[in-house]
Coordinates of C-alpha atoms in Angstrom, one line a residue:
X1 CA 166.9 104.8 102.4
X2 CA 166.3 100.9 103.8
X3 CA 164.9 102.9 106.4
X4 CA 162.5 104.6 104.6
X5 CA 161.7 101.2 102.5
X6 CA 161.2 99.8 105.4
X7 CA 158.2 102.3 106.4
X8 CA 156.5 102.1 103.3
X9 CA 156.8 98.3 103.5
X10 CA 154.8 98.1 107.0
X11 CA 152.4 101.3 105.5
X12 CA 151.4 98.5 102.9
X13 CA 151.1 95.9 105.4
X14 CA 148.9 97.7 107.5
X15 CA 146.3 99.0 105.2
X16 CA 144.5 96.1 104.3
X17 CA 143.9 96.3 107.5
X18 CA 142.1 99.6 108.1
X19 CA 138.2 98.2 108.2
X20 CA 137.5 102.0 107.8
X21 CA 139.2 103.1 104.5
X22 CA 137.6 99.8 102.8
X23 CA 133.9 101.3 103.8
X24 CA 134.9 104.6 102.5
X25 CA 135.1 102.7 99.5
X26 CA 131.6 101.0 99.1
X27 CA 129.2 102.1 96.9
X28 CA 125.4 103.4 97.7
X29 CA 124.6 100.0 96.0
X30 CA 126.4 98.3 98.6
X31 CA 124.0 99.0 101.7
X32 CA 121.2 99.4 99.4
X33 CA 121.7 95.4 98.6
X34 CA 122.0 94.7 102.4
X35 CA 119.4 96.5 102.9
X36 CA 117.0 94.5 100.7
X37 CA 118.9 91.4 101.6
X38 CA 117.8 91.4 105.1
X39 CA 114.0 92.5 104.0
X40 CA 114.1 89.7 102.3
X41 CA 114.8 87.1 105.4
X42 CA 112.4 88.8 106.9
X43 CA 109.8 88.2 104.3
X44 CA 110.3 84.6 104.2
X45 CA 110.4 84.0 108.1
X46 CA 107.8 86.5 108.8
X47 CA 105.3 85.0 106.3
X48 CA 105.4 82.0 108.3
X49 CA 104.8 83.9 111.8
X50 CA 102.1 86.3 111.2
X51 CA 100.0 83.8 108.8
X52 CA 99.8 82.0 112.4
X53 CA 99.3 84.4 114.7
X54 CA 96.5 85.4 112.7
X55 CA 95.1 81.7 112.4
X56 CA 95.9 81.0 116.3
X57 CA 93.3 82.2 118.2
X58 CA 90.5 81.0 115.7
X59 CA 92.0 77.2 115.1
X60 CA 93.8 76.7 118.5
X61 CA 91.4 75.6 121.1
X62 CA 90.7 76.6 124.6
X63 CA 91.9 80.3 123.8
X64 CA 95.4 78.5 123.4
X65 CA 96.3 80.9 120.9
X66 CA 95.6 84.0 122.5
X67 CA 97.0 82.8 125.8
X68 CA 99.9 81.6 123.6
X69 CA 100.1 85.4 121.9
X70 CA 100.2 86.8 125.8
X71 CA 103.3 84.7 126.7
X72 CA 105.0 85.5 124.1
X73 CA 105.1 89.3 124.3
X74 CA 105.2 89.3 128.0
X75 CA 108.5 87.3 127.3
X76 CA 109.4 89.8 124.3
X77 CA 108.8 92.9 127.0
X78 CA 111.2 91.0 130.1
X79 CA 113.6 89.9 127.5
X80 CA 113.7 93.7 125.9
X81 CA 116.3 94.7 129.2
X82 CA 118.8 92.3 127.8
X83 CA 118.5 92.5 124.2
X84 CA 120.7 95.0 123.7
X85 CA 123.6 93.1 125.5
X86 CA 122.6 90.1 123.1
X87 CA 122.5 91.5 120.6
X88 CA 126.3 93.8 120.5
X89 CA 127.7 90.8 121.6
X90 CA 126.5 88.5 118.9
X91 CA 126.5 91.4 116.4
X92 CA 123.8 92.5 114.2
X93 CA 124.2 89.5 111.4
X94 CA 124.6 86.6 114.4
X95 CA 121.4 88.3 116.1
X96 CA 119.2 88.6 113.4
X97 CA 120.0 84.6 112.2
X98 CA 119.6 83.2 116.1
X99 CA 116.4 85.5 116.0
X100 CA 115.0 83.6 113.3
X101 CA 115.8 80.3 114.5
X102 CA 113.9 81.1 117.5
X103 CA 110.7 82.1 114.9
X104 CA 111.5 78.9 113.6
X105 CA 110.9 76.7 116.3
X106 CA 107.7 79.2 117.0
X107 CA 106.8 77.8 114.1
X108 CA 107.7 74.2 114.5
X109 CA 106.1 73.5 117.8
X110 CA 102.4 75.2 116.4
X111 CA 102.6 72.3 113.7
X112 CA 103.9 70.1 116.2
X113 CA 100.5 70.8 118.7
X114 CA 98.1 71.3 115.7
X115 CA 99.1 67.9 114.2
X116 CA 99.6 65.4 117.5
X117 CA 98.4 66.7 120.4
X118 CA 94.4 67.9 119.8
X119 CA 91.9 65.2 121.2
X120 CA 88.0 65.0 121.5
X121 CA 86.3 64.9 124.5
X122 CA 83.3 62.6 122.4
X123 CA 84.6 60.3 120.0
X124 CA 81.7 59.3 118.8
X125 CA 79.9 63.0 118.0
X126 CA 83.7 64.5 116.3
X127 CA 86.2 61.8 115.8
X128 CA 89.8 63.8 117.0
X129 CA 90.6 63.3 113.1
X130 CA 87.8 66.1 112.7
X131 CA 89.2 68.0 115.7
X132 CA 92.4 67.9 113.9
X133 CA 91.8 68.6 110.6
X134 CA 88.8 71.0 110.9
X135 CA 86.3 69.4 109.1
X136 CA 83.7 69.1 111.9
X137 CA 81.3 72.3 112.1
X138 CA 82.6 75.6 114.1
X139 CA 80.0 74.9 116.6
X140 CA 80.5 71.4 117.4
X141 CA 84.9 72.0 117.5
X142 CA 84.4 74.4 120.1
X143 CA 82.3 72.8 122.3
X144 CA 84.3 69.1 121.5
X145 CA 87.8 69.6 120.4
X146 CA 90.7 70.6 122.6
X147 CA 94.4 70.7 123.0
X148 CA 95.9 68.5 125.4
X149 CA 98.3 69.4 128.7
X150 CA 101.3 68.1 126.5
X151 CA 100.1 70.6 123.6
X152 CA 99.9 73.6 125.8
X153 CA 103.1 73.2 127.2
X154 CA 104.8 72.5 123.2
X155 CA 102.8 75.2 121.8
X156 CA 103.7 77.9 124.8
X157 CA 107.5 77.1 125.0
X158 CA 107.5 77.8 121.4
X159 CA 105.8 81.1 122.0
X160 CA 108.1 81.8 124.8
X161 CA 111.3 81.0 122.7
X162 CA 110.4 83.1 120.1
X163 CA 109.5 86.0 122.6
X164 CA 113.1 85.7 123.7
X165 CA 114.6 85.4 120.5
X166 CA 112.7 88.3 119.2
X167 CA 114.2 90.8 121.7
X168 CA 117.8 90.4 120.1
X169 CA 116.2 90.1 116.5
X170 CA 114.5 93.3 116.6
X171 CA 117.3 95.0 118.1
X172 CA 120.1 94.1 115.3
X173 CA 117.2 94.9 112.7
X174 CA 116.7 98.4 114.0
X175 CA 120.5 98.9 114.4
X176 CA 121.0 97.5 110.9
X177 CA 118.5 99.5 109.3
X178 CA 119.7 102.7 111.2
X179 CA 123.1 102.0 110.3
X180 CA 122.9 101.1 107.0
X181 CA 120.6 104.4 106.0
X182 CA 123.4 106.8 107.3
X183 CA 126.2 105.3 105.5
X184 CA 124.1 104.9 102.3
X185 CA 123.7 108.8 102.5
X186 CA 127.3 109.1 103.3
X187 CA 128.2 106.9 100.7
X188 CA 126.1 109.0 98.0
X189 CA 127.9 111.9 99.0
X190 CA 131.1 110.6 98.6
X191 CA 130.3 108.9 95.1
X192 CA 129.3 112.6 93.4
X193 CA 132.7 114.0 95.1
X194 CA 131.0 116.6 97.3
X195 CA 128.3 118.1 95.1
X196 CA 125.2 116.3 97.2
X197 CA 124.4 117.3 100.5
X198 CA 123.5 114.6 102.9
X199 CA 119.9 113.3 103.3
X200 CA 118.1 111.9 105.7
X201 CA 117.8 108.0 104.4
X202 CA 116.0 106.7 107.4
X203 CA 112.6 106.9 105.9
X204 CA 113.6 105.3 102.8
X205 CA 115.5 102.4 104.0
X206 CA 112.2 101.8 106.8
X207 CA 109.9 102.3 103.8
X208 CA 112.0 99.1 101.8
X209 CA 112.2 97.1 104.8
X210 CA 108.7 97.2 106.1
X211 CA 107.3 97.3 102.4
X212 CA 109.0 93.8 102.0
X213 CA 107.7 92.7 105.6
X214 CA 104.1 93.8 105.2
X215 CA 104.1 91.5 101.7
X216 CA 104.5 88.5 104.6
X217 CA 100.3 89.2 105.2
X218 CA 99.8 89.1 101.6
X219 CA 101.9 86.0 100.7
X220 CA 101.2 84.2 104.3
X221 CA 97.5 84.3 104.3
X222 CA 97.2 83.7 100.8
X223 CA 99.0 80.7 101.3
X224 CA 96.5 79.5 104.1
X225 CA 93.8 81.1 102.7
X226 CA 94.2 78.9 98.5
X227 CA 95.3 75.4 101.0
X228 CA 92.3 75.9 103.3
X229 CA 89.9 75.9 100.2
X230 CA 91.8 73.0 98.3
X231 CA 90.7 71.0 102.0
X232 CA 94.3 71.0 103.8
X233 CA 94.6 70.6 107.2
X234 CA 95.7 73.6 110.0
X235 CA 98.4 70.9 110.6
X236 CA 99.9 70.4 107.5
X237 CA 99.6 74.3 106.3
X238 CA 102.4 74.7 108.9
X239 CA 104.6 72.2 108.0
X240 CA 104.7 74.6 104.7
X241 CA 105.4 77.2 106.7
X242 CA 108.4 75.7 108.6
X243 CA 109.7 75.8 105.3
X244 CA 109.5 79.3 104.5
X245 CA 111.0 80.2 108.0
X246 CA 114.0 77.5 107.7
X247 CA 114.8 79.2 104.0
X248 CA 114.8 82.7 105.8
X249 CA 117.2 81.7 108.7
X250 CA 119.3 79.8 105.5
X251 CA 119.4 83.0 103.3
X252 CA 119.8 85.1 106.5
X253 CA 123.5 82.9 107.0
X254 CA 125.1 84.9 104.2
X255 CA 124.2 88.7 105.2
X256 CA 126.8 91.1 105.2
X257 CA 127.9 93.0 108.2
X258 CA 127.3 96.7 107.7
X259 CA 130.0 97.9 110.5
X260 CA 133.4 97.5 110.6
X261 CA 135.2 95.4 112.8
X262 CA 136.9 98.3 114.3
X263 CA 132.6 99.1 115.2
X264 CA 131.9 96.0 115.8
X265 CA 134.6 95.7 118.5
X266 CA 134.2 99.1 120.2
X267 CA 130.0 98.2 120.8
X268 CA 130.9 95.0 122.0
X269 CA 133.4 96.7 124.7
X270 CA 130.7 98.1 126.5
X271 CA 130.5 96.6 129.8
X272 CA 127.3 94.2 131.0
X273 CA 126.1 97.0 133.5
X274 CA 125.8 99.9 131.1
X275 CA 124.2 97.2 128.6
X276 CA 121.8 96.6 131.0
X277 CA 121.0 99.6 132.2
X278 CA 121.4 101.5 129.0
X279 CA 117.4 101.7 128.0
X280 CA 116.3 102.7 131.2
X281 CA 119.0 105.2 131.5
X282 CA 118.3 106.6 128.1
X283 CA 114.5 106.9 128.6
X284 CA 115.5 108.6 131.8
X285 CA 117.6 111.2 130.4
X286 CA 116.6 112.3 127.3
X287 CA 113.2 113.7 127.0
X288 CA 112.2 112.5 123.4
X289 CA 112.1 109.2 124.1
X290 CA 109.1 109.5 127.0
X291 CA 107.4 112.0 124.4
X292 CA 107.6 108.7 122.2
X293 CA 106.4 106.5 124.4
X294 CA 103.0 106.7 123.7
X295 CA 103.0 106.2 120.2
X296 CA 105.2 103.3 121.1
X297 CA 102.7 101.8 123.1
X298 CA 100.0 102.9 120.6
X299 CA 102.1 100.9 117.9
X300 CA 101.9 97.9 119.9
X301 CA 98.0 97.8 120.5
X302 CA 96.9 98.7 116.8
X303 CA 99.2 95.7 115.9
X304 CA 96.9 93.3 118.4
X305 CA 93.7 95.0 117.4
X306 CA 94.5 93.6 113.1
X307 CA 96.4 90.2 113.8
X308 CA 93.7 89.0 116.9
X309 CA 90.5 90.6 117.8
X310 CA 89.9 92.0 114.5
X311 CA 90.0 88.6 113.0
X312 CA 88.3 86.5 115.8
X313 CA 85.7 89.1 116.8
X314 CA 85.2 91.3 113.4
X315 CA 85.9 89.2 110.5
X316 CA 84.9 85.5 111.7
X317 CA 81.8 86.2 112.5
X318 CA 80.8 87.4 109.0
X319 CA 82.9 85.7 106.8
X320 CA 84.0 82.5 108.7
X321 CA 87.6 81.4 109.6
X322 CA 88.2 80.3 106.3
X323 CA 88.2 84.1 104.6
X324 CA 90.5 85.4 106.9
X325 CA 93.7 84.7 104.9
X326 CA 91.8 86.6 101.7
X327 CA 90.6 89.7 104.3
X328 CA 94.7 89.7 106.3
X329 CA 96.4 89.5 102.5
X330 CA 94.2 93.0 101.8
X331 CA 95.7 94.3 104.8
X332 CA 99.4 93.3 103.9
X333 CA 98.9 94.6 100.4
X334 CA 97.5 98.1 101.5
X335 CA 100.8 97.9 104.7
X336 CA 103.0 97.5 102.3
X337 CA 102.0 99.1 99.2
X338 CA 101.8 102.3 101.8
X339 CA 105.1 101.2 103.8
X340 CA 107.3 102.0 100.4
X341 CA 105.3 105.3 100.0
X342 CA 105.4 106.5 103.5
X343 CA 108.6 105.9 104.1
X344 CA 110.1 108.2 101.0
X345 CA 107.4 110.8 102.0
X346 CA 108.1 111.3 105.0
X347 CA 111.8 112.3 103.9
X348 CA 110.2 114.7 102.0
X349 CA 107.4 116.5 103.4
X350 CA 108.3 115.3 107.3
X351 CA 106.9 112.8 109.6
X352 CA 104.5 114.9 111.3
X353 CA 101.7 115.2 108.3
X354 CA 102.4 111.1 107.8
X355 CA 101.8 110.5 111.8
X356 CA 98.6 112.4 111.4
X357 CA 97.4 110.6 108.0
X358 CA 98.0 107.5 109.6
X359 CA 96.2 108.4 113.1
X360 CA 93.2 109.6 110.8
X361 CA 93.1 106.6 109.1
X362 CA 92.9 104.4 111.9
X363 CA 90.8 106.3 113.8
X364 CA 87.7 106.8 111.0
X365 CA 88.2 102.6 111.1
X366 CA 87.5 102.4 114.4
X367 CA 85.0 105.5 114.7
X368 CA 83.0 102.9 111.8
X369 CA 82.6 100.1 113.8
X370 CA 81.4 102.5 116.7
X371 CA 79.0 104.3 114.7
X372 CA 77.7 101.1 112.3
X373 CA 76.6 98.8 113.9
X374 CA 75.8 96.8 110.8
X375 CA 79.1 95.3 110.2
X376 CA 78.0 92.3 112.1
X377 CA 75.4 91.1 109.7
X378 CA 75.6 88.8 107.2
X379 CA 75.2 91.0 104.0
X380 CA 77.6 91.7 101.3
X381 CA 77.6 95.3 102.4
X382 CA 79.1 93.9 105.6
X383 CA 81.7 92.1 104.1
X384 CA 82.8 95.0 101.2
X385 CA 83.0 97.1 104.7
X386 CA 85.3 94.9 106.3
X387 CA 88.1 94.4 103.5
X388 CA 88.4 98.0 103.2
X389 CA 88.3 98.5 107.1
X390 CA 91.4 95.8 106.6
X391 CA 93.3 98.6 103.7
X392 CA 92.3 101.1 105.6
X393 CA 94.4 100.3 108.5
X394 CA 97.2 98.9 106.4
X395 CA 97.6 102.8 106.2
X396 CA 97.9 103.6 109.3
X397 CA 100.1 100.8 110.5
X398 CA 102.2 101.4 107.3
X399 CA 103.0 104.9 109.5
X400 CA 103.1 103.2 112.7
X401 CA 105.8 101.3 111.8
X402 CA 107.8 102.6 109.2
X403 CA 108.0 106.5 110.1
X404 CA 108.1 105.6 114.4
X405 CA 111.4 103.6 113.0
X406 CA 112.5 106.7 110.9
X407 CA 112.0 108.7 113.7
X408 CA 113.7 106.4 116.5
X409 CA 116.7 106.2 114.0
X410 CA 116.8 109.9 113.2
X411 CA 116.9 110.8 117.1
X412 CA 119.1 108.3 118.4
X413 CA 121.9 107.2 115.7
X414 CA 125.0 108.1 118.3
X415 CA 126.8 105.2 119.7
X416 CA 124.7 102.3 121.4
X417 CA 121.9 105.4 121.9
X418 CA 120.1 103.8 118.4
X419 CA 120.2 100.2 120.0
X420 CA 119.0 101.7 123.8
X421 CA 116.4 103.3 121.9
X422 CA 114.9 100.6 120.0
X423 CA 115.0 98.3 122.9
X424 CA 112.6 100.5 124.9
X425 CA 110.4 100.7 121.0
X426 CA 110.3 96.7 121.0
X427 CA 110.0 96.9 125.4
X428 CA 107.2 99.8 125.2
X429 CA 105.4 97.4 121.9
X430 CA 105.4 94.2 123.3
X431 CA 103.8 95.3 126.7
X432 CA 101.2 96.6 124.8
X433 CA 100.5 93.7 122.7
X434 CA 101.0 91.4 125.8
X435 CA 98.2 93.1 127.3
X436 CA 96.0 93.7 124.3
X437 CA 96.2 89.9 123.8
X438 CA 95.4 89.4 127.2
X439 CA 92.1 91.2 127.1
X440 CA 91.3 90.0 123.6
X441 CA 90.2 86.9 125.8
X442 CA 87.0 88.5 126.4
X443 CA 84.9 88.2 123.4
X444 CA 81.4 89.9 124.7
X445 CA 79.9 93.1 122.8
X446 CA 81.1 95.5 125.8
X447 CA 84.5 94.3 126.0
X448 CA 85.2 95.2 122.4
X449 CA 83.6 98.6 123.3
X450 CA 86.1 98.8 125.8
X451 CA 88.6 97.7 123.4
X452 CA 87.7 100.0 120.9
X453 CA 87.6 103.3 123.1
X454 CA 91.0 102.0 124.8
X455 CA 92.8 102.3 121.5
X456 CA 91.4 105.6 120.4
X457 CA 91.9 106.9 123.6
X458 CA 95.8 106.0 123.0
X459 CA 95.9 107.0 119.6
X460 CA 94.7 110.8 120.9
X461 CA 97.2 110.8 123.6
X462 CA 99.7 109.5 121.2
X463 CA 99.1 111.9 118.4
X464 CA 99.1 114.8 121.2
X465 CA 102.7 113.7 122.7
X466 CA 104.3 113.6 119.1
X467 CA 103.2 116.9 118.0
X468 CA 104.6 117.9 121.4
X469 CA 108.0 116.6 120.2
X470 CA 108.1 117.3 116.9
X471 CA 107.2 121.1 117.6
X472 CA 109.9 120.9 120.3
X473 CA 112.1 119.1 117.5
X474 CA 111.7 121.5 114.8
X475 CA 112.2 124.9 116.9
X476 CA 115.5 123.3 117.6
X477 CA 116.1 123.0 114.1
X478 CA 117.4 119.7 114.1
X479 CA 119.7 118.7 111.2
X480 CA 118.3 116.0 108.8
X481 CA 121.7 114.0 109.9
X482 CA 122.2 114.1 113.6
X483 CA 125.7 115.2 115.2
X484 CA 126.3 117.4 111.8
X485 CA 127.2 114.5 109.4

């Protein structure tokens, strides 16, 4: 009898303790919250980067920005090999709050060179107050104003940090996504006792996180576009930014884990060797993932083509700089507007007819600008084509980056497979976008031809490879939930 007593007694001592049976108890809710939790972070942190990466290369000087742009996804790409280790030994939460951080002090140091270290080289025909706060004529900044050794080297160790950082932060947000969509369909399940069959949630929780993230070009460049017209300084525009990006690493300090510790643990086992060599190894043996590549790459130049040359070479020429927060926030309202559609779409119908709509979209942008020449003149025709040029693609990067996650996810969810595979998405992105910055440099009519046909050439061989896979994918008769869950 004391025997058995004594059983029960450590039975009851022990279950608290089972990480496992507390998850089985969670509701939907519960991973629906996190979900929109971390969306959230990202809105606020986000808003602050992409409002200056679009602003960058037209208010930086000496192609600063774009140069800046280049070293920061050529850190992004090298640091993609170890962001996996990172970021399974910090966890998801810890990655995704020293990710933002390192956004943070992105942000920092472009206040920090806008605001102290741009000079004149002629006082007396634009004052540096005029360099700094704009108010001297476009010609006469470019040919006057520059940023000085000191600001270079600020401005591109902020751009390097946050390349670093970003490795690890896109990781845990790809894992945590991933994650948190298959135990939100396991959890729905369990809630109706069996009488729901599992569904493929990946779409859904991509279309919620990258509806909230798109809202960052909507809320960023409206932001810069209301302060540029009430006469505020580049410098001081960031220092409100700072403080959207602080308040997203604060809010991002009380995210919930979605794993167990029992998970948690048994990622973090995983020796530094197979960390390390577990995205080259997994692009190496399983097939999908080269099949992906392109699109992965295609991802990455589209990206370049909206934030940098289609502001600095499209847009500024016909509307000036200080429309280009008006033109980007069309853009993040069409991306995300389209992100929360997509994304629950493509769980119904499929990803292949939403790749294709967003290829189609993209391509009839660029297929305009080939075909008409007219969008360089001053007219309001012009300027009516360009914002919905700017929806337009908000269409097809809502695909690009909502379903490519969906489908990443709904390939590789076994083990550390999911966070392998989204290394090589971030690796395979950010050499693209390195070298799409890179050539953005070049401002001439024939290298935006080149640009142009360099994209759409992608975009064919990218749309080509996927229906490749997803044929391959769907004669398998893969299950909506891999491994049979």
């Amino acid at each position: 009898m004391d025997e058995d007593v004594s059983e029960k007694y450590k039975t009851q001592l022990m279950e608290p303790m089972v990480e496992p049976a507390e998850a089985e108890k969670r509701p939907p809710s519960f991973y629906l919250c996190n979900a929109v939790h971390m969306s959230s972070c990202f809105l606020l942190v986000f808003t602050s980067f992409s409002a200056i990466q679009n602003l960058a290369g037209s208010y930086f000087f000496d192609s600063l920005g774009f140069i800046g742009g280049t070293v920061l996804y050529i850190t992004f790409a090298v640091s993609c090999l170890f962001g996996p280790l990172i970021g399974a030994k910090l966890g998801a939460k810890w990655s995704l709050f020293c990710g933002f951080l390192g956004y943070t002090v992105y942000t920092g140091c472009a206040m920090v060179t806008a605001m102290v270290f741009v000079a004149t080289k002629n006082e007396s025909a634009v004052p540096q107050e005029a360099c700094v706060n704009g108010s001297a004529s476009a010609n006469l900044t470019k040919e006057y104003c520059y940023n000085t050794q000191a600001g270079w080297g600020i401005e591109l160790f902020g751009t390097a940090t946050c390349g670093f950082c970003a490795s690890f932060l896109w990781y845990a947000e790809g894992v945590y996504i991933t994650r948190s969509a298959k135990k939100y369909s396991e959890a729905v399940v369990r809630s109706s006792q069996g009488e729901k069959t599992p569904k493929d949630a990946a779409g859904f929780f991509n279309g919620i996180f990258f509806g909230f993230f798109q809202i960052t070009q909507i809320l960023g460049n409206l932001v810069g576009g209301l302060l540029f017209s009430a006469g505020w300084s580049f410098p001081n525009i960031c220092l409100v930014y700072l403080v959207f990006a602080v308040a997203g690493a604060i809010v991002c300090f009380f995210l919930r884990a979605v794993n167990s510790a029992e998970e948690r643990q048994k990622e973090a086992a995983k020796s530094v060797a197979d960390r390390l060599k577990g995205p080259v190894a997994l692009l190496v043996k399983d097939m999908r993932l080269p099949l992906l590549v392109p699109y992965m790459i295609y991802s990455g130049m589209e990206m370049v083509f909206i934030w940098s040359d289609f502001t600095a070479n499209y847009v500024k020429p016909v509307l000036g700089g200080g429309d280009i927060g008006f033109l980007m926030a069309v853009f993040g309202a069409s991306d995300a507007a389209f992100s929360l559609l997509v994304g629950k779409l493509s769980d119904v119908v499929g990803q292949l007819p939403m790749v294709l709509v967003g290829f189609a979209a993209q391509a009839a942008v660029l297929l305009f600008f080939q075909f008409y020449p007219a969008w360089s003149d001053t007219t309001e025709t012009a300027t009516i084509s360009l914002y919905v040029c700017a929806g337009v693609w908000g269409l097809g990067d809502a695909v690009a980056n909502t379903v490519m996650y969906a489908i990443v996810g709904r390939y590789f969810d076994s083990g550390s497979e999911v966070g392998d595979a989204f290394a090589n998405l971030k690796l395979w992105q950010s050499v693209a976008c390195a070298a799409a910055f890179a050539y953005s440099l070049a401002s001439d009519d024939f290298s935006k031809e080149v640009r142009r046909f360099g994209i759409l050439g992608c975009l064919v061989i990218s749309a080509i490879a996927y229906i490749i896979l997803a044929t391959w994918q769907g004669r398998k008769k893969v299950s909506p939930l891999p491994n049979g869950e």
